[in-house]
XYZ file of C-alpha atoms in Angstrom:
572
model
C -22.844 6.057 3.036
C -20.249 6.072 5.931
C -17.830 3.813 3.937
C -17.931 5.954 0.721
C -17.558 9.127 3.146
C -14.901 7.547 4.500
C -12.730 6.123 1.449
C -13.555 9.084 -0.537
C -11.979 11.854 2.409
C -9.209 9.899 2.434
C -8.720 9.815 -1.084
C -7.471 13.390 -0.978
C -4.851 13.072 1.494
C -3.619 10.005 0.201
C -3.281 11.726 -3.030
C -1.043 13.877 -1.217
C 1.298 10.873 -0.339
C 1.410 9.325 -3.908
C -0.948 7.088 -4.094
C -3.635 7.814 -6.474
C -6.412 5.263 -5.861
C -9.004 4.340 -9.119
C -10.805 1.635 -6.763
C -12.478 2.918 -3.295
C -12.341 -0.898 -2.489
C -8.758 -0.991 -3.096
C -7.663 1.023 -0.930
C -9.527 -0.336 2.255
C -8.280 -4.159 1.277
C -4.392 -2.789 1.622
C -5.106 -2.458 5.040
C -6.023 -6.429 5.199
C -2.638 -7.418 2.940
C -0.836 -10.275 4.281
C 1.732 -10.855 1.312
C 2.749 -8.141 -1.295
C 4.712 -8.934 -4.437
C 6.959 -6.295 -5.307
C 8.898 -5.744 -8.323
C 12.726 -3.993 -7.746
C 13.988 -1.684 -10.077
C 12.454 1.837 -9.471
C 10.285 0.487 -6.755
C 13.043 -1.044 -4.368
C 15.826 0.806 -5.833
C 15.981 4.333 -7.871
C 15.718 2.932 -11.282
C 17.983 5.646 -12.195
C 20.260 2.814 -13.770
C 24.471 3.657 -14.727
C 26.875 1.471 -16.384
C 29.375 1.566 -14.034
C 32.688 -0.462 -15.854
C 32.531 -2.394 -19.322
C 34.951 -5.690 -19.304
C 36.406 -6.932 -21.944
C 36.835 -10.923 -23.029
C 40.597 -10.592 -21.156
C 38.551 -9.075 -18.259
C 40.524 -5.924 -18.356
C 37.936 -3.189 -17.076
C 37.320 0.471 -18.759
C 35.304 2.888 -17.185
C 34.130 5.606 -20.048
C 33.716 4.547 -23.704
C 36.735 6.748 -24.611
C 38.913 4.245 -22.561
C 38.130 1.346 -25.135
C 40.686 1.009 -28.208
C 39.674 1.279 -31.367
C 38.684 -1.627 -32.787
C 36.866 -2.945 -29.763
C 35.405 0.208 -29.040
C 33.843 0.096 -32.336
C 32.215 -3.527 -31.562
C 30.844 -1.837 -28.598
C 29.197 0.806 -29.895
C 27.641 -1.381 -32.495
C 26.227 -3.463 -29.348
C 24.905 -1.130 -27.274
C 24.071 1.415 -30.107
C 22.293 -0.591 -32.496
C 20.404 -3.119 -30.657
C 18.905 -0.545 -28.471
C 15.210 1.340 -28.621
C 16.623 4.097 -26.984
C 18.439 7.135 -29.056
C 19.601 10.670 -28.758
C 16.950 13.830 -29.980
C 17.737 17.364 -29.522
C 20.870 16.083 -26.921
C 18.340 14.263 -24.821
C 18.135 10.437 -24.660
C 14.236 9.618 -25.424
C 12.443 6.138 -25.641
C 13.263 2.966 -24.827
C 14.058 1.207 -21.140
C 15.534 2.426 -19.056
C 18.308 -0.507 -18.997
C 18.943 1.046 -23.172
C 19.195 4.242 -21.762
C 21.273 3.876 -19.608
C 23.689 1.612 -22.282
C 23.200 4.589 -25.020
C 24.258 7.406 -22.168
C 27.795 5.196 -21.798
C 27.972 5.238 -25.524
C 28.480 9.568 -25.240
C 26.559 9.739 -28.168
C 29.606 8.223 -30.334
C 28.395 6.538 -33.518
C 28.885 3.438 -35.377
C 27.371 3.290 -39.066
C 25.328 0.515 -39.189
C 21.602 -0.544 -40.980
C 19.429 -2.160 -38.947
C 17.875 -5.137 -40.722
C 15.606 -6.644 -37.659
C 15.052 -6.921 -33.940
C 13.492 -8.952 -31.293
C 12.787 -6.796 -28.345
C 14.079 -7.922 -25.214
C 11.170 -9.547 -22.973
C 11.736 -11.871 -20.123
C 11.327 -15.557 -21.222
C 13.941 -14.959 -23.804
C 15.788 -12.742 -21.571
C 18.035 -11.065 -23.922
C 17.300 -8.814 -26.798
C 18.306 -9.418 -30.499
C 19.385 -7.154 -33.714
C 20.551 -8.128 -37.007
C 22.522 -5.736 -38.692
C 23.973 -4.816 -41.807
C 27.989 -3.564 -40.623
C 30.589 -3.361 -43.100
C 28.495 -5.222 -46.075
C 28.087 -8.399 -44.046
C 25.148 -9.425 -41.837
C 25.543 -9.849 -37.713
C 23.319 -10.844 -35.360
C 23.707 -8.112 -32.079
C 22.468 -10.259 -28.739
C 22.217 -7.881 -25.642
C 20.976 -9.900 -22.152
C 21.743 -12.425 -19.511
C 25.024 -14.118 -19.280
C 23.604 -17.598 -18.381
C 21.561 -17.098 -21.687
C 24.234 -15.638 -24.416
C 27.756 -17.128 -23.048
C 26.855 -21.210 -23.741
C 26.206 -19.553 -27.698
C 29.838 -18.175 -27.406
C 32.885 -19.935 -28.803
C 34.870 -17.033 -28.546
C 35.868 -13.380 -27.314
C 37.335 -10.385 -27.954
C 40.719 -8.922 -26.472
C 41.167 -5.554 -25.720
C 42.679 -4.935 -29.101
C 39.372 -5.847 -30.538
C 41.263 -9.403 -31.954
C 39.011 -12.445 -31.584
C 39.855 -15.415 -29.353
C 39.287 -18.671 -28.914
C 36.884 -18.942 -25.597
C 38.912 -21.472 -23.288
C 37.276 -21.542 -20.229
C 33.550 -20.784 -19.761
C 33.488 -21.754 -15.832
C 36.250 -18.168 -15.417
C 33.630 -16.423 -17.312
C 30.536 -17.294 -14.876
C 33.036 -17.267 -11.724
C 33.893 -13.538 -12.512
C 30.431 -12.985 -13.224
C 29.288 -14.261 -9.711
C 31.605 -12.215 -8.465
C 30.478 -9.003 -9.891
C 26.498 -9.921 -8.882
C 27.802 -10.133 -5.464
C 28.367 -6.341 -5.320
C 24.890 -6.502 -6.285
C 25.566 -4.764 -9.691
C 22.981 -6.065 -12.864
C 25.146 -7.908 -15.220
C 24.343 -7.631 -18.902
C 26.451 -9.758 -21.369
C 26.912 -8.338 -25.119
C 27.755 -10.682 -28.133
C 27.944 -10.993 -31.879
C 28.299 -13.172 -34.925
C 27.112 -14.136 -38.485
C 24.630 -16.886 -36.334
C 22.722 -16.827 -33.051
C 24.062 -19.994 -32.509
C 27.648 -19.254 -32.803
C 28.800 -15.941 -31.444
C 31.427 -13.930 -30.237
C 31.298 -12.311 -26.671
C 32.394 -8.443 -26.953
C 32.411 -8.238 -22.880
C 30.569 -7.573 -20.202
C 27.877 -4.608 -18.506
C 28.082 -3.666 -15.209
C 25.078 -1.492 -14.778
C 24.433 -0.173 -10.746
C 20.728 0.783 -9.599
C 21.101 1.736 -5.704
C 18.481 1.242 -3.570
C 16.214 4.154 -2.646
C 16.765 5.024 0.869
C 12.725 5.717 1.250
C 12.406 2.228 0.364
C 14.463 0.802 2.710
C 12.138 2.618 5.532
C 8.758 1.063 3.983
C 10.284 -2.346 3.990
C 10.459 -2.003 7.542
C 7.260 -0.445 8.360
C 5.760 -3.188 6.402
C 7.825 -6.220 7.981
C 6.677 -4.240 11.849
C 2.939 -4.811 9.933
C 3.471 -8.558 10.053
C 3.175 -8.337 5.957
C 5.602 -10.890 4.060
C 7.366 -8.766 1.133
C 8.441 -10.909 -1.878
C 10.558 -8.674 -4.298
C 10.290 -10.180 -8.030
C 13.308 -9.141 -10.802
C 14.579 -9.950 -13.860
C 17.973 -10.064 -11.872
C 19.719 -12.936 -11.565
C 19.936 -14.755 -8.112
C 23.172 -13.310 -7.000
C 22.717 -9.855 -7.343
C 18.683 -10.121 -5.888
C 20.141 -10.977 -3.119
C 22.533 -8.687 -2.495
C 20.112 -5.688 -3.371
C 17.455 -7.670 -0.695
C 19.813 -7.320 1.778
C 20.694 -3.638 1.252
C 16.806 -3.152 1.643
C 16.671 -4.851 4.874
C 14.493 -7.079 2.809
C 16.258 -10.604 2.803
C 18.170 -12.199 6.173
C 20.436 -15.280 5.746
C 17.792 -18.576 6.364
C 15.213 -16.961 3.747
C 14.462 -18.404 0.143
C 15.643 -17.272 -2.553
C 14.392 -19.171 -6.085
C 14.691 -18.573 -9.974
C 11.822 -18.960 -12.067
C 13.225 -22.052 -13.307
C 13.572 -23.615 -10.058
C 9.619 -22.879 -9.462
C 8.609 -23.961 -13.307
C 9.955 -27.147 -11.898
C 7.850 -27.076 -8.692
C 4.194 -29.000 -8.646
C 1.140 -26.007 -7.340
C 1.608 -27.779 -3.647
C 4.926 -28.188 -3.558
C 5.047 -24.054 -4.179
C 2.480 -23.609 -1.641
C 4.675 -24.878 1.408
C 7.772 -22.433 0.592
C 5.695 -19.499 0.301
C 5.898 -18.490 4.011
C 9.561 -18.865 3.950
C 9.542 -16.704 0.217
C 11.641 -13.684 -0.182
C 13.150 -13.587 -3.530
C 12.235 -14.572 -7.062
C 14.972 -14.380 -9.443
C 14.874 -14.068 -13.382
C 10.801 -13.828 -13.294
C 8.965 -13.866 -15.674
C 5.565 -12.011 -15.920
C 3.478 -15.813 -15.665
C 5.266 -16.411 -12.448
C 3.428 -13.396 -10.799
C -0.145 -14.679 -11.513
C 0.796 -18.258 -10.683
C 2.018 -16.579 -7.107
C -0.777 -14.880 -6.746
C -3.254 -17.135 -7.591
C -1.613 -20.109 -5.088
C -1.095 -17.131 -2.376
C -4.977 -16.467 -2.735
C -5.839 -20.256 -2.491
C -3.927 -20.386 0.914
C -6.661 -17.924 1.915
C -3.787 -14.985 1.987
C -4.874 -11.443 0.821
C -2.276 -10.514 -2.002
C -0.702 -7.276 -3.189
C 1.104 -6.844 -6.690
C 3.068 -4.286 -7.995
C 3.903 -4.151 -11.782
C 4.553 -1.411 -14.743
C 4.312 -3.541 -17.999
C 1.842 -4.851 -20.460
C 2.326 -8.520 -19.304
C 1.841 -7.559 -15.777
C -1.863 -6.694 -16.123
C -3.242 -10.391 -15.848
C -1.675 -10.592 -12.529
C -2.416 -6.961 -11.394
C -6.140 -7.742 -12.292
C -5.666 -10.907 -10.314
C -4.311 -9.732 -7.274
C -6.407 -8.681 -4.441
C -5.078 -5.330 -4.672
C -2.748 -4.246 -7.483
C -0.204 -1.173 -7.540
C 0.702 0.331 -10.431
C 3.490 1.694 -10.812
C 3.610 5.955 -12.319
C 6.138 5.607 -14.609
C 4.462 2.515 -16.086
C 2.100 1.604 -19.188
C -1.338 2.530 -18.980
C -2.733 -0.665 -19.330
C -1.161 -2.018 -16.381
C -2.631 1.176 -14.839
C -6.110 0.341 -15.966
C -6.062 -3.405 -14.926
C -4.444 -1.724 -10.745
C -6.692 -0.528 -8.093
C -4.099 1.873 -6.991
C -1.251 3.622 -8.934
C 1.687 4.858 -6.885
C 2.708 7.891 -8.629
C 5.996 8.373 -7.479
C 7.096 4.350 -7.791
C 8.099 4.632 -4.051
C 7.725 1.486 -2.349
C 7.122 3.795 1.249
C 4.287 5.080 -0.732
C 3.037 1.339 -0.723
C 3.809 1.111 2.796
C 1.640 4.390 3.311
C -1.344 2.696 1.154
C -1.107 -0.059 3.625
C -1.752 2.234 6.659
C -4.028 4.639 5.541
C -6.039 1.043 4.426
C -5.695 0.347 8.268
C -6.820 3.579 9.070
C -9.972 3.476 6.960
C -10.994 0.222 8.344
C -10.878 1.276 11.794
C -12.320 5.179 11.030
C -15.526 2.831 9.869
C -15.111 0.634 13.198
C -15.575 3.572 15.167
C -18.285 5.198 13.528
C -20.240 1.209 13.928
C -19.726 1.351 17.606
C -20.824 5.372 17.947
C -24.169 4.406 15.586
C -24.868 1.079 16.964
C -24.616 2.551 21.150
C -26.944 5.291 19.818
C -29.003 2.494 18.237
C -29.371 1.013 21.024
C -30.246 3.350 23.584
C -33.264 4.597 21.051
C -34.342 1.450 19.820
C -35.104 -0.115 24.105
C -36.391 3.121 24.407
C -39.101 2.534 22.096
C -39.314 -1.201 23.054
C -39.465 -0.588 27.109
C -41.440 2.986 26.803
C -45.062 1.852 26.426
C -44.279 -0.927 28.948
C -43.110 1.514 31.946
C -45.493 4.602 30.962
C -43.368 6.416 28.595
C -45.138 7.780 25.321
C -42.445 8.784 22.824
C -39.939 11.886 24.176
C -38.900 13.110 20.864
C -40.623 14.547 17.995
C -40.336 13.732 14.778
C -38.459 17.323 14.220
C -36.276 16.177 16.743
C -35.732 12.654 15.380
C -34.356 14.297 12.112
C -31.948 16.405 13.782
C -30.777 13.109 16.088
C -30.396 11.299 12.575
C -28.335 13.678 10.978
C -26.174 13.876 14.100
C -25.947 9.641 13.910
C -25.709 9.302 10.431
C -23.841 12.379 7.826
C -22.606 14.329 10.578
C -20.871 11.317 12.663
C -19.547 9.734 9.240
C -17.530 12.933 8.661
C -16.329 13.134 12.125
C -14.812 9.925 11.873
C -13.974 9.929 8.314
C -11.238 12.100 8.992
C -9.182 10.203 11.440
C -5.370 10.123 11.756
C -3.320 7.131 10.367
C -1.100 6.141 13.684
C 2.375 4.407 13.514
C 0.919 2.200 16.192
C -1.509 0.680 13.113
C 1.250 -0.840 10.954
C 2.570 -2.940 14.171
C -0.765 -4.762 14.622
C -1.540 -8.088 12.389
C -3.481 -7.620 9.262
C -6.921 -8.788 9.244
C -8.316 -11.791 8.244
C -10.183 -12.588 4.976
C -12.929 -13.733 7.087
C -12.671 -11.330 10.327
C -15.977 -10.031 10.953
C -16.809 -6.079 11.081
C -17.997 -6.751 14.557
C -14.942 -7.358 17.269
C -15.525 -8.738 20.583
C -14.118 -5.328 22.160
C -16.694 -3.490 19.619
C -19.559 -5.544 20.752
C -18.505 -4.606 24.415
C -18.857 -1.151 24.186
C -21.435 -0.907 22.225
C -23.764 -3.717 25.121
C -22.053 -1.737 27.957
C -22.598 1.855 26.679
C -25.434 1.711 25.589
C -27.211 -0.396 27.671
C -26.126 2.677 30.490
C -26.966 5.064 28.246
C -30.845 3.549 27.755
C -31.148 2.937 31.276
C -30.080 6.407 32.230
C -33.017 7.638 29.616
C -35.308 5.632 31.092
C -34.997 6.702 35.140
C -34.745 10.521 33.549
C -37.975 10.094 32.526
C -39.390 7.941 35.264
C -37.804 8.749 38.640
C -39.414 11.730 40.314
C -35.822 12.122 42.015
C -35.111 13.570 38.376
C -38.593 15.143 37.179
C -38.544 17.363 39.949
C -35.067 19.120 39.200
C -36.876 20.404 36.334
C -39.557 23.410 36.537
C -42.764 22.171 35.847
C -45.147 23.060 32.474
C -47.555 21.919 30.372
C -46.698 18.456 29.154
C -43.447 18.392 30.708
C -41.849 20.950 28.217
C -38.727 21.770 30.538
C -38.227 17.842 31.682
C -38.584 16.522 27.986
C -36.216 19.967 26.592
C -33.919 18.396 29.173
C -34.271 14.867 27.402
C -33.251 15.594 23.965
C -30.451 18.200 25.029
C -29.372 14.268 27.672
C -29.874 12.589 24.550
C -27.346 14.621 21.885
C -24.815 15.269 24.646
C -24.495 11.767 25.643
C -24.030 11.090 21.703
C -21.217 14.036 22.171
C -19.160 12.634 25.045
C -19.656 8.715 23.628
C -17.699 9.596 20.212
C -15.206 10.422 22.359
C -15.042 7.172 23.637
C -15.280 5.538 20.159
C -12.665 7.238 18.741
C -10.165 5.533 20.985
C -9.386 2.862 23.316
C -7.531 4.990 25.398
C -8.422 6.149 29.382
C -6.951 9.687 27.582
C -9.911 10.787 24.952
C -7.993 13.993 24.108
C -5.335 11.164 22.302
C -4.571 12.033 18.535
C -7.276 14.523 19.112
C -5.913 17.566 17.361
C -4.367 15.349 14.486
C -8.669 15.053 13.702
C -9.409 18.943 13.542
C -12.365 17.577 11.357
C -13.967 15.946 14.095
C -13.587 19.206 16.523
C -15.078 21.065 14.173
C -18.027 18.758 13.586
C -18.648 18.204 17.435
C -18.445 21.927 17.847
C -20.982 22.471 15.400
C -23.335 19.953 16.528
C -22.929 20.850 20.750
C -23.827 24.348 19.325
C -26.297 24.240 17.275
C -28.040 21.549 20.071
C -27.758 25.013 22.627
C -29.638 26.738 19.983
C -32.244 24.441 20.081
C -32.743 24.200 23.737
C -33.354 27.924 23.369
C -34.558 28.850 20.295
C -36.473 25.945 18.612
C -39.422 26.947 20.691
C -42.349 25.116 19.170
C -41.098 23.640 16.106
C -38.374 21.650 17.836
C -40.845 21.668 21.201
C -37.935 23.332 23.684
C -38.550 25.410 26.110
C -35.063 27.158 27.492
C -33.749 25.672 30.589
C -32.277 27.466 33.530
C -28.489 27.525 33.973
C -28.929 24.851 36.339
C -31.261 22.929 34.413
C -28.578 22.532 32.126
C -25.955 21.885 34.045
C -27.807 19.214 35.594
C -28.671 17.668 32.011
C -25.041 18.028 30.908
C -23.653 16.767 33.808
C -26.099 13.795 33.601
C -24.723 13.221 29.591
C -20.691 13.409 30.804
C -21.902 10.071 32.916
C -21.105 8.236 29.806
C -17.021 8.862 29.844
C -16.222 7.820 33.529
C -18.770 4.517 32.849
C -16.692 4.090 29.670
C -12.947 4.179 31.450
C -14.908 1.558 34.325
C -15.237 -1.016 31.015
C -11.635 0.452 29.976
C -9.804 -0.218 33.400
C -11.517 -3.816 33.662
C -10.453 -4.952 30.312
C -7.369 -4.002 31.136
C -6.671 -6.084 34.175
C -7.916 -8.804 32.351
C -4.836 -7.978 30.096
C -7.021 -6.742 26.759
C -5.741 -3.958 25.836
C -6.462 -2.732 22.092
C -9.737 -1.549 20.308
C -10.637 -1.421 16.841
């Protein structure tokens, strides 16, 4: 019950960040993430793409569609016009990508007449997209995509008359390419002819995406997490890695690798650059699950983002997979978590609330288990020593409600720290139980059954309390010691800290909750008379039995002050 209290309160507030989470399991393995595979555009950068300058064959640049001449300009419409899924309704550009988008916005709604005859939508093993037309009573084949793909089917160009030329030199061509993907601008190359296989290049796309600022801050926070980011585009090597860079992603000594270069790569040889892995250029959507899957079988816990239709498989397959909010519904179905606003620092946030959830339900073990404890060698050591059970079964139901529902929404409610995303992410294997857990849990509440047991026995104690008919006051006294020291030892689970008031007030749930319960415990003392078998105690009865329950904070900081000379210092 604690861990769907826990993953379901924080559903809420992460729902407040962005992140809408359709797995409660999801969510708690993002905390554990030791590699995440993120796509770029709209993620990493805005996704709000612009074509920035068109270049003719001459590579004479032109800024606005009007610049163009004629004749050219009409070849350029026809490219970006007609082999496009995008188009203009009511003034507003609607459907498509948002690469076609942004191509039809350059074209300022100018037209070409033109019949479209057939198309091949782009996708990314082709990576370019294909129309055949009907322009002028002939037939031409409209190619729209990656320069490495279309220029070897070029034999020629266009001038900025709109005259064709013979194509001389293909090595200027790529040079001044590489050049542009240096500036870390997307480079689309347009081209047409009667054949696919022997075209005519109309120029060159230079379409900017800058990275989101927000995006630059959650690559940090999840580099300070000790979680390896790998960003996977469509984008050709030059220009990933001048957008990684601008992220604070990529630093010079990383890897950088096209899909081709890992097609070519045996499932081993893949395995050993992984670690050093920043940057996979031209992916396709296979290359994802094959990452994945050889991440997983290095015993890694993997995140994926994705949007499309072929990035389901390796959303499913992922340990965690992030949709994106913009993107398809069925790569939304196959994600445990679906980041509405495409931020990647609403990733980064997924991450630490993840954290945060696995160390609310830490706490909550070592408040239960200490309780646990002291009641369980109560029962054990009782008959032994003389001591016939101290609580009634009324009062038993109370104490459970306080360990159990009550408890579990105290901690369910605790703040995600900064301090979380700096620690290293948990193992596959890590156990629920921690060495510092099972400390405090032996230490506490072995004191805290030890203290039970001379309450009861020691006459030093007994006689502090008035005396009645089967020890009414004395045994009053005992289950007030008993919820009190319950009170004061959450405080101790809930941090690590020698200062329990740390983070307090970011928890207002857990004041609340303690409140309630070191109130409604009063009442009890004094008015559960003989259901709850109290008897009120004296003002310094109590204070004696409260003062008795504090003991459990100053024996706490002892185990706190020693761990810390021996140099552990941590918790959860």
């Amino acid at each position: 019950m604690m861990i769907t209290l826990v993953l379901s309160s924080n559903m809420k507030r992460l729902l407040k960040n962005n992140v809408l989470v359709r797995k409660l399991m999801g969510i708690e393995t993002a905390g554990s993430l030791n590699i995440l595979f993120s796509d770029k555009t709209g993620t990493i950068t805005k996704g709000k793409l612009e074509v920035i300058e068109f270049i003719d064959g001459d590579f004479n640049s032109y800024y606005n569609i009007e610049s163009i001449s004629n004749e050219l300009q009409k070849l350029v419409l026809l490219s970006i016009t007609q082999n496009n899924d995008s188009c203009y309704a009511d003034g507003k550009i609607v459907g498509g990508n948002i690469t076609d988008r942004a191509l039809l916005k350059f074209s300022s709604n100018l037209k070409v007449s033109a019949n479209v005859v057939d198309t091949i939508p782009f996708n990314s093993s082709l990576k370019y997209s294909q129309a055949k037309v009907k322009y002028n009573n002939q037939d031409y084949f409209l190619l729209k995509g990656a320069p490495e793909v279309i220029l070897p089917k070029c034999n020629g160009y266009y001038d900025k008359s709109g005259t064709r030329r013979y194509l001389r030199s293909k090595i200027k061509v790529n040079e001044f390419i590489s050049n542009k993907t240096y500036l870390g601008n997307r480079v689309l190359m347009l081209a047409i002819g009667k054949s696919v296989s022997d075209l005519t290049m109309v120029g060159i796309v230079l379409i900017k995406d800058e990275v989101r600022k927000e995006a630059i801050e959650g690559i940090n926070l999840v580099k300070k997490a000790h979680i390896q980011t790998v960003m996977v585009t469509g984008d050709n090597k030059d220009t990933a890695i001048c957008i990684a860079k601008e992220a604070g992603l990529y630093e010079n000594g990383d890897l950088c690798i096209t899909s081709d270069d890992l097609s070519r790569l045996h499932d081993e040889e893949v395995k050993k650059i992984i670690p050093r892995l920043k940057i996979v250029a031209r992916a396709i959507p296979q290359d994802k699950s094959r990452l994945v899957r050889l991440s997983q079988e290095m015993d890694l816990v993997v995140g994926m983002t994705g949007d499309g239709v072929n990035d389901a498989p390796a959303l499913k397959k992922a340990d965690v997979g992030f949709a994106m909010g913009s993107g398809c519904e069925v790569a939304k179905e196959a994600s445990d978590i679906v980041i509405l606003d495409d931020n990647f620092l609403s990733i980064a946030k997924a991450i630490l609330f993840g954290r945060t959830i696995f160390k609310s339900i830490r706490k909550f073990i070592i408040f239960q288990l200490t309780v646990n404890i002291c009641a369980v060698s109560l029962s054990i050591i009782g008959p032994f020593i003389g001591i016939d059970t101290p609580v009634t079964v009324i009062q038993m139901l109370w104490i459970n409600m306080v360990m159990d529902t009550l408890a579990a929404l105290a901690f369910a409610y605790e703040p995600p720290l900064p301090e979380y995303m700096e620690e290293e992410p948990k193992k596959r294997d890590e156990p629920i139980l921690n060495r510092y857990m099972r400390d405090e849990i032996i230490f506490t509440g072995a004191y805290s059954a030890i203290l039970c047991v001379l309450f009861l026995k020691l006459p030093i104690f007994s006689e502090l309390f008035r005396e009645a008919e089967n020890q009414k006051y004395l045994l009053t006294a005992f289950f007030g010691l008993f919820i009190f020291m319950g009170i004061f030892n959450s405080f101790n689970a809930r941090t690590h800290r020698l200062n329990l008031f740390a983070h307090l007030f970011k928890n207002k749930v857990f004041i609340v909750i303690i409140s309630f319960i070191a109130i409604v415990q009063v009442l009890l003392i004094y008015f559960g008379g003989d259901v709850f078998r109290t008897a009120g105690l004296s003002l310094k009865e109590f204070q004696i039995m409260f003062l008795l329950s504090l003991t459990v904070i100053p024996v706490d900081w002892v185990r706190k002050i020693i761990l810390r000379k021996k140099g552990i210092i941590g918790g959860v």
